[in-house]
């Protein structure tokens, strides 16, 4: 691990300003992803700002009937919250499908959104990777691509986003609250928070340099039957080959977001008009522009079959 300097933040605005002042700064909270990447020298921050003591660890009701989840709420605590379990079951199930109990006790809401891809070539510092080293090339293209994206990829990167929580948040229309280095605050809809790779796959979110996530807000509950189904190579502690987050309403409508298929949680609202017509119709629209490789083409029928099972379960 390369040496770095360290400080504890005393307020969100102060942390953001300090991060903007010092190039090479990273915020650290749970550290469940960042510390691994630092040990491998994939991330080499010169300065760490520890945000763990900021008062961002509460889950509070909002005036419009939703919930405001502090950036430092641990994944285990969010999944166990009675309001989340009752009104946002999709989110609780997605959280419990991720990582392990020990990791969920440390990992935070903001950190979960910001975790890096699990593309194996990203982790091999002997090989080119545009996400790790911009302009160096992409070793996955032409390589082993079973886990990689089938839609929304580019000639520069075909990685997927690993978060389960983010897929549920996309289906729930959550928003991300932040503070910028000039102390201004803003709200970023989750739909626009994660980016597709384009020619700059190392830029993964809409965050500006120094900008700090302070909370995630959930709109008022929409009801329905909420199911998160994750398909993976082993029963636990594995990332999704694909996942389906669905909210199914009594009239047959609802919404669907997918994980494991793209560089960001994948949702196309226009496809949801097809929900009463079944999984095949929805999948045809969701993945209309898919460009799978021979190794990951199985993901397309897997999405359709998984969504069919989810819809059947939701409709009893
Ligand atoms: Fe790197 Fe993305 Fe290519 Fe993986 S797919 S090697 S993360 S550029």
Short mmCIF file of C-alpha atoms and ligand atoms in Angstrom, two decimals:
data_model
loop_
_atom_site.label_atom_id
_atom_site.label_comp_id
_atom_site.label_asym_id
_atom_site.label_seq_id
_atom_site.Cartn_x
_atom_site.Cartn_y
_atom_site.Cartn_z
CA UNK A 1 0.00 0.00 0.00
CA UNK A 2 1.33 3.47 -0.83
CA UNK A 3 1.63 5.99 1.96
CA UNK A 4 -1.05 8.64 2.41
CA UNK A 5 -2.03 11.39 4.80
CA UNK A 6 -5.19 11.20 6.88
CA UNK A 7 -7.67 13.54 8.53
CA UNK A 8 -11.05 13.28 10.23
CA UNK A 9 -13.85 15.40 8.82
CA UNK A 10 -15.83 17.64 11.17
CA UNK A 11 -18.67 18.61 8.83
CA UNK A 12 -19.84 17.50 5.37
CA UNK A 13 -19.15 20.91 3.81
CA UNK A 14 -15.69 21.06 5.37
CA UNK A 15 -14.94 17.55 4.10
CA UNK A 16 -15.98 18.48 0.56
CA UNK A 17 -13.91 21.68 0.61
CA UNK A 18 -10.87 19.83 1.95
CA UNK A 19 -11.21 17.15 -0.73
CA UNK A 20 -11.31 19.74 -3.49
CA UNK A 21 -8.21 21.49 -2.05
CA UNK A 22 -6.10 18.35 -2.04
CA UNK A 23 -5.78 16.47 -5.35
CA UNK A 24 -5.75 12.71 -4.92
CA UNK A 25 -8.14 12.75 -1.94
CA UNK A 26 -10.64 9.98 -1.27
CA UNK A 27 -13.33 9.86 1.38
CA UNK A 28 -13.33 6.75 3.55
CA UNK A 29 -16.22 5.34 5.58
CA UNK A 30 -16.68 1.55 5.78
CA UNK A 31 -13.69 1.05 3.50
CA UNK A 32 -14.92 -2.38 2.41
CA UNK A 33 -14.02 -1.71 -1.22
CA UNK A 34 -11.50 1.15 -1.02
CA UNK A 35 -9.05 -0.57 1.34
CA UNK A 36 -8.91 -3.68 -0.86
CA UNK A 37 -8.22 -1.49 -3.89
CA UNK A 38 -5.51 0.41 -2.01
CA UNK A 39 -3.77 -2.82 -1.00
CA UNK A 40 -3.70 -3.83 -4.66
CA UNK A 41 -2.54 -0.31 -5.64
CA UNK A 42 -5.50 0.05 -7.98
CA UNK A 43 -6.51 3.06 -5.89
CA UNK A 44 -3.56 5.16 -4.70
CA UNK A 45 -5.01 8.17 -2.86
CA UNK A 46 -2.52 10.65 -1.45
CA UNK A 47 -4.93 11.78 1.25
CA UNK A 48 -7.86 10.12 3.06
CA UNK A 49 -10.70 12.03 4.70
CA UNK A 50 -12.45 9.87 7.26
CA UNK A 51 -16.15 10.78 7.29
CA UNK A 52 -17.22 8.17 9.84
CA UNK A 53 -17.85 10.66 12.65
CA UNK A 54 -20.18 12.90 10.65
CA UNK A 55 -23.82 12.84 11.77
CA UNK A 56 -25.01 11.07 8.65
CA UNK A 57 -26.12 7.79 10.20
CA UNK A 58 -29.86 8.35 10.70
CA UNK A 59 -32.93 7.10 8.84
CA UNK A 60 -35.62 9.77 9.05
CA UNK A 61 -39.13 10.28 7.69
CA UNK A 62 -39.45 13.05 5.09
CA UNK A 63 -42.26 15.59 4.84
CA UNK A 64 -43.66 13.92 1.71
CA UNK A 65 -44.02 10.52 3.36
CA UNK A 66 -40.72 9.02 2.21
CA UNK A 67 -37.47 8.23 4.00
CA UNK A 68 -34.12 9.99 4.13
CA UNK A 69 -31.28 7.53 4.61
CA UNK A 70 -28.02 9.05 5.85
CA UNK A 71 -24.93 8.31 3.78
CA UNK A 72 -23.31 6.49 6.71
CA UNK A 73 -26.21 4.16 7.51
CA UNK A 74 -24.71 0.68 7.40
CA UNK A 75 -26.19 -1.76 4.92
CA UNK A 76 -27.18 -4.18 7.72
CA UNK A 77 -29.00 -1.43 9.64
CA UNK A 78 -30.83 -0.23 6.54
CA UNK A 79 -31.99 -3.76 5.68
CA UNK A 80 -33.20 -4.29 9.26
CA UNK A 81 -35.08 -0.99 9.64
CA UNK A 82 -38.77 -1.74 10.24
CA UNK A 83 -39.93 1.04 7.90
CA UNK A 84 -37.69 -0.21 5.10
CA UNK A 85 -38.84 -3.81 5.62
CA UNK A 86 -42.51 -2.74 5.59
CA UNK A 87 -42.59 -0.11 2.83
CA UNK A 88 -39.48 -0.75 0.71
CA UNK A 89 -39.14 -4.52 0.84
CA UNK A 90 -37.32 -4.46 -2.48
CA UNK A 91 -34.49 -2.48 -0.91
CA UNK A 92 -34.23 -4.72 2.16
CA UNK A 93 -34.10 -7.83 -0.03
CA UNK A 94 -31.49 -6.38 -2.38
CA UNK A 95 -29.27 -5.38 0.55
CA UNK A 96 -29.48 -8.85 2.07
CA UNK A 97 -28.58 -10.39 -1.30
CA UNK A 98 -25.28 -8.49 -1.29
CA UNK A 99 -21.91 -9.39 0.23
CA UNK A 100 -21.80 -11.12 3.64
CA UNK A 101 -23.13 -10.30 7.09
CA UNK A 102 -19.75 -8.98 8.21
CA UNK A 103 -19.40 -6.72 5.18
CA UNK A 104 -22.98 -5.43 5.52
CA UNK A 105 -22.18 -4.42 9.11
CA UNK A 106 -19.41 -2.11 7.83
CA UNK A 107 -20.50 -1.04 4.33
CA UNK A 108 -22.38 2.24 4.10
CA UNK A 109 -25.20 3.50 1.90
CA UNK A 110 -22.95 5.95 0.03
CA UNK A 111 -20.09 3.47 -0.26
CA UNK A 112 -22.39 0.85 -1.73
CA UNK A 113 -23.35 3.30 -4.51
CA UNK A 114 -19.68 4.13 -5.16
CA UNK A 115 -18.21 0.60 -5.19
CA UNK A 116 -16.07 -0.16 -8.21
CA UNK A 117 -16.62 -2.84 -10.83
CA UNK A 118 -15.61 -6.45 -10.26
CA UNK A 119 -14.25 -6.89 -13.79
CA UNK A 120 -11.31 -9.28 -13.22
CA UNK A 121 -9.08 -7.31 -15.60
CA UNK A 122 -9.64 -4.16 -13.52
CA UNK A 123 -7.99 -6.04 -10.63
CA UNK A 124 -5.01 -7.30 -12.63
CA UNK A 125 -2.53 -4.43 -12.67
CA UNK A 126 -0.37 -6.26 -15.23
CA UNK A 127 -3.04 -5.80 -17.90
CA UNK A 128 -4.44 -2.70 -19.64
CA UNK A 129 -7.72 -1.31 -18.30
CA UNK A 130 -9.24 2.02 -19.33
CA UNK A 131 -11.11 2.27 -16.05
CA UNK A 132 -7.96 1.83 -13.95
CA UNK A 133 -5.62 3.70 -16.30
CA UNK A 134 -7.44 5.89 -18.85
CA UNK A 135 -6.28 5.35 -22.43
CA UNK A 136 -4.47 2.07 -21.75
CA UNK A 137 -7.04 -0.18 -23.46
CA UNK A 138 -9.60 -2.76 -22.39
CA UNK A 139 -8.39 -6.29 -21.73
CA UNK A 140 -11.92 -7.63 -21.37
CA UNK A 141 -12.79 -6.93 -25.00
CA UNK A 142 -11.68 -10.09 -26.75
CA UNK A 143 -11.03 -11.69 -23.36
CA UNK A 144 -13.18 -13.71 -20.98
CA UNK A 145 -16.52 -11.88 -20.81
CA UNK A 146 -18.97 -14.15 -19.02
CA UNK A 147 -19.67 -11.55 -16.30
CA UNK A 148 -19.60 -8.47 -18.49
CA UNK A 149 -22.21 -6.06 -19.84
CA UNK A 150 -24.63 -6.99 -22.58
CA UNK A 151 -26.03 -3.49 -23.08
CA UNK A 152 -24.89 0.13 -22.79
CA UNK A 153 -21.20 -0.78 -23.15
CA UNK A 154 -18.64 1.00 -25.32
CA UNK A 155 -15.42 0.30 -27.22
CA UNK A 156 -13.60 1.53 -24.10
CA UNK A 157 -15.26 -0.59 -21.39
CA UNK A 158 -17.77 -3.43 -21.03
CA UNK A 159 -17.81 -3.67 -17.23
CA UNK A 160 -20.93 -4.02 -15.09
CA UNK A 161 -21.86 -2.23 -11.88
CA UNK A 162 -21.77 -4.67 -8.96
CA UNK A 163 -24.25 -3.13 -6.50
CA UNK A 164 -27.52 -4.90 -5.63
CA UNK A 165 -28.73 -1.96 -3.55
CA UNK A 166 -28.40 0.46 -6.48
CA UNK A 167 -30.68 -1.71 -8.65
CA UNK A 168 -33.41 -1.56 -6.01
CA UNK A 169 -32.92 2.20 -5.60
CA UNK A 170 -33.32 2.63 -9.36
CA UNK A 171 -36.65 0.78 -9.30
CA UNK A 172 -37.74 2.84 -6.28
CA UNK A 173 -36.86 6.18 -7.96
CA UNK A 174 -34.51 7.20 -5.16
CA UNK A 175 -32.39 10.36 -5.22
CA UNK A 176 -28.87 11.13 -3.99
CA UNK A 177 -28.25 14.22 -1.84
CA UNK A 178 -24.79 15.77 -1.87
CA UNK A 179 -22.76 18.74 -0.70
CA UNK A 180 -20.23 20.38 -2.99
CA UNK A 181 -16.92 22.04 -2.09
CA UNK A 182 -18.58 25.50 -2.19
CA UNK A 183 -21.09 24.24 0.45
CA UNK A 184 -23.98 24.19 -2.01
CA UNK A 185 -26.20 21.12 -1.90
CA UNK A 186 -27.92 19.30 -4.70
CA UNK A 187 -30.14 16.30 -5.36
CA UNK A 188 -29.28 13.87 -8.15
CA UNK A 189 -32.00 11.45 -9.32
CA UNK A 190 -30.65 7.91 -9.15
CA UNK A 191 -31.37 7.55 -12.88
CA UNK A 192 -28.65 10.09 -13.59
CA UNK A 193 -26.23 9.20 -10.82
CA UNK A 194 -24.31 6.34 -12.47
CA UNK A 195 -22.88 6.82 -15.97
CA UNK A 196 -22.48 4.59 -18.97
CA UNK A 197 -18.80 4.10 -19.86
CA UNK A 198 -18.59 5.96 -23.18
CA UNK A 199 -14.99 7.05 -23.81
CA UNK A 200 -14.37 7.84 -20.11
CA UNK A 201 -15.14 4.67 -18.12
CA UNK A 202 -13.05 5.93 -15.19
CA UNK A 203 -15.74 8.60 -14.60
CA UNK A 204 -18.44 6.45 -13.04
CA UNK A 205 -20.89 8.88 -11.47
CA UNK A 206 -22.27 12.40 -11.81
CA UNK A 207 -20.32 13.53 -8.73
CA UNK A 208 -17.99 16.49 -9.20
CA UNK A 209 -14.48 16.52 -7.68
CA UNK A 210 -14.80 16.82 -3.90
CA UNK A 211 -18.57 16.35 -3.88
CA UNK A 212 -19.71 14.27 -0.90
CA UNK A 213 -22.86 12.14 -0.70
CA UNK A 214 -24.84 13.02 2.43
CA UNK A 215 -28.03 10.97 2.01
CA UNK A 216 -30.26 8.90 -0.22
CA UNK A 217 -33.94 9.80 -0.27
CA UNK A 218 -36.79 7.42 -1.02
CA UNK A 219 -40.13 8.77 -2.29
CA UNK A 220 -43.29 7.82 -0.45
CA UNK A 221 -44.06 4.10 -0.64
CA UNK A 222 -45.70 2.84 -3.83
CA UNK A 223 -46.91 -0.48 -2.40
CA UNK A 224 -47.23 -3.46 -4.72
CA UNK A 225 -45.42 -6.75 -4.44
CA UNK A 226 -41.69 -6.09 -4.31
CA UNK A 227 -39.25 -8.81 -5.32
CA UNK A 228 -35.48 -8.81 -5.79
CA UNK A 229 -34.15 -11.95 -7.45
CA UNK A 230 -30.43 -12.39 -7.98
CA UNK A 231 -28.89 -15.12 -10.15
CA UNK A 232 -25.28 -15.94 -9.31
CA UNK A 233 -22.76 -18.72 -9.50
CA UNK A 234 -23.13 -19.74 -5.85
CA UNK A 235 -25.83 -19.27 -3.24
CA UNK A 236 -24.17 -16.44 -1.30
CA UNK A 237 -21.27 -14.01 -1.32
CA UNK A 238 -21.15 -13.69 -5.11
CA UNK A 239 -21.94 -10.87 -7.49
CA UNK A 240 -24.95 -11.06 -9.79
CA UNK A 241 -24.74 -12.63 -13.22
CA UNK A 242 -28.07 -10.86 -13.58
CA UNK A 243 -30.61 -9.57 -11.10
CA UNK A 244 -34.21 -8.41 -11.38
CA UNK A 245 -35.77 -5.78 -9.09
CA UNK A 246 -39.51 -5.60 -9.67
CA UNK A 247 -42.51 -3.86 -8.15
CA UNK A 248 -45.73 -5.45 -9.38
CA UNK A 249 -49.04 -3.69 -8.78
CA UNK A 250 -52.50 -5.29 -8.56
CA UNK A 251 -53.44 -4.06 -12.04
CA UNK A 252 -50.43 -5.88 -13.53
CA UNK A 253 -48.36 -2.73 -14.00
CA UNK A 254 -45.27 -1.75 -12.08
CA UNK A 255 -41.58 -1.29 -12.73
CA UNK A 256 -38.46 -3.36 -13.39
CA UNK A 257 -34.74 -2.64 -13.06
CA UNK A 258 -31.92 -5.04 -13.93
CA UNK A 259 -28.52 -5.60 -12.40
CA UNK A 260 -25.50 -7.39 -13.88
CA UNK A 261 -26.24 -6.37 -17.46
CA UNK A 262 -24.76 -2.86 -17.79
CA UNK A 263 -22.35 -0.29 -16.39
CA UNK A 264 -25.23 1.04 -14.28
CA UNK A 265 -28.56 -0.29 -12.96
CA UNK A 266 -30.61 -0.80 -16.12
CA UNK A 267 -34.16 0.48 -16.36
CA UNK A 268 -36.16 1.68 -19.35
CA UNK A 269 -39.47 3.10 -18.16
CA UNK A 270 -41.14 2.67 -21.58
CA UNK A 271 -40.68 -1.11 -21.27
CA UNK A 272 -42.86 -1.17 -18.16
CA UNK A 273 -46.01 -0.54 -20.21
CA UNK A 274 -45.51 -4.12 -21.38
CA UNK A 275 -45.67 -5.62 -17.87
CA UNK A 276 -49.28 -6.86 -18.21
CA UNK A 277 -48.16 -8.66 -21.38
CA UNK A 278 -45.51 -10.70 -19.59
CA UNK A 279 -41.77 -11.14 -19.28
CA UNK A 280 -41.00 -11.76 -22.93
CA UNK A 281 -42.54 -8.44 -24.01
CA UNK A 282 -40.81 -6.49 -21.23
CA UNK A 283 -37.42 -8.10 -21.84
CA UNK A 284 -37.66 -7.47 -25.59
CA UNK A 285 -37.85 -3.73 -24.88
CA UNK A 286 -35.43 -3.64 -21.96
CA UNK A 287 -32.71 -5.40 -23.92
CA UNK A 288 -33.62 -4.35 -27.46
CA UNK A 289 -30.19 -2.83 -28.05
CA UNK A 290 -28.20 -5.60 -26.37
CA UNK A 291 -24.87 -6.58 -27.91
CA UNK A 292 -23.78 -9.67 -25.98
CA UNK A 293 -20.61 -11.64 -26.60
CA UNK A 294 -20.78 -15.39 -27.26
CA UNK A 295 -19.76 -15.91 -23.61
CA UNK A 296 -22.46 -13.77 -22.03
CA UNK A 297 -25.34 -14.16 -24.51
CA UNK A 298 -26.92 -16.48 -21.91
CA UNK A 299 -27.82 -13.38 -19.91
CA UNK A 300 -30.63 -12.42 -22.31
CA UNK A 301 -32.78 -15.55 -21.90
CA UNK A 302 -31.77 -15.63 -18.22
CA UNK A 303 -33.26 -12.16 -17.71
CA UNK A 304 -36.47 -13.22 -19.43
CA UNK A 305 -36.80 -16.44 -17.42
CA UNK A 306 -35.99 -14.70 -14.13
CA UNK A 307 -38.47 -11.91 -14.81
CA UNK A 308 -41.12 -14.50 -15.74
CA UNK A 309 -40.54 -16.25 -12.40
CA UNK A 310 -40.71 -12.93 -10.55
CA UNK A 311 -43.98 -11.95 -12.25
CA UNK A 312 -45.49 -15.38 -11.58
CA UNK A 313 -44.53 -15.15 -7.92
CA UNK A 314 -45.91 -11.64 -7.62
CA UNK A 315 -49.22 -12.62 -9.21
CA UNK A 316 -49.54 -15.74 -7.08
FE1 LIG B 1 -11.19 -2.22 -17.53
FE2 LIG B 1 -13.74 -1.87 -18.18
FE3 LIG B 1 -12.17 -3.21 -19.81
FE4 LIG B 1 -12.82 -4.28 -17.44
S1 LIG B 1 -14.22 -3.87 -19.11
S2 LIG B 1 -10.78 -4.23 -18.42
S3 LIG B 1 -12.97 -2.44 -16.18
S4 LIG B 1 -11.95 -1.05 -19.26
#
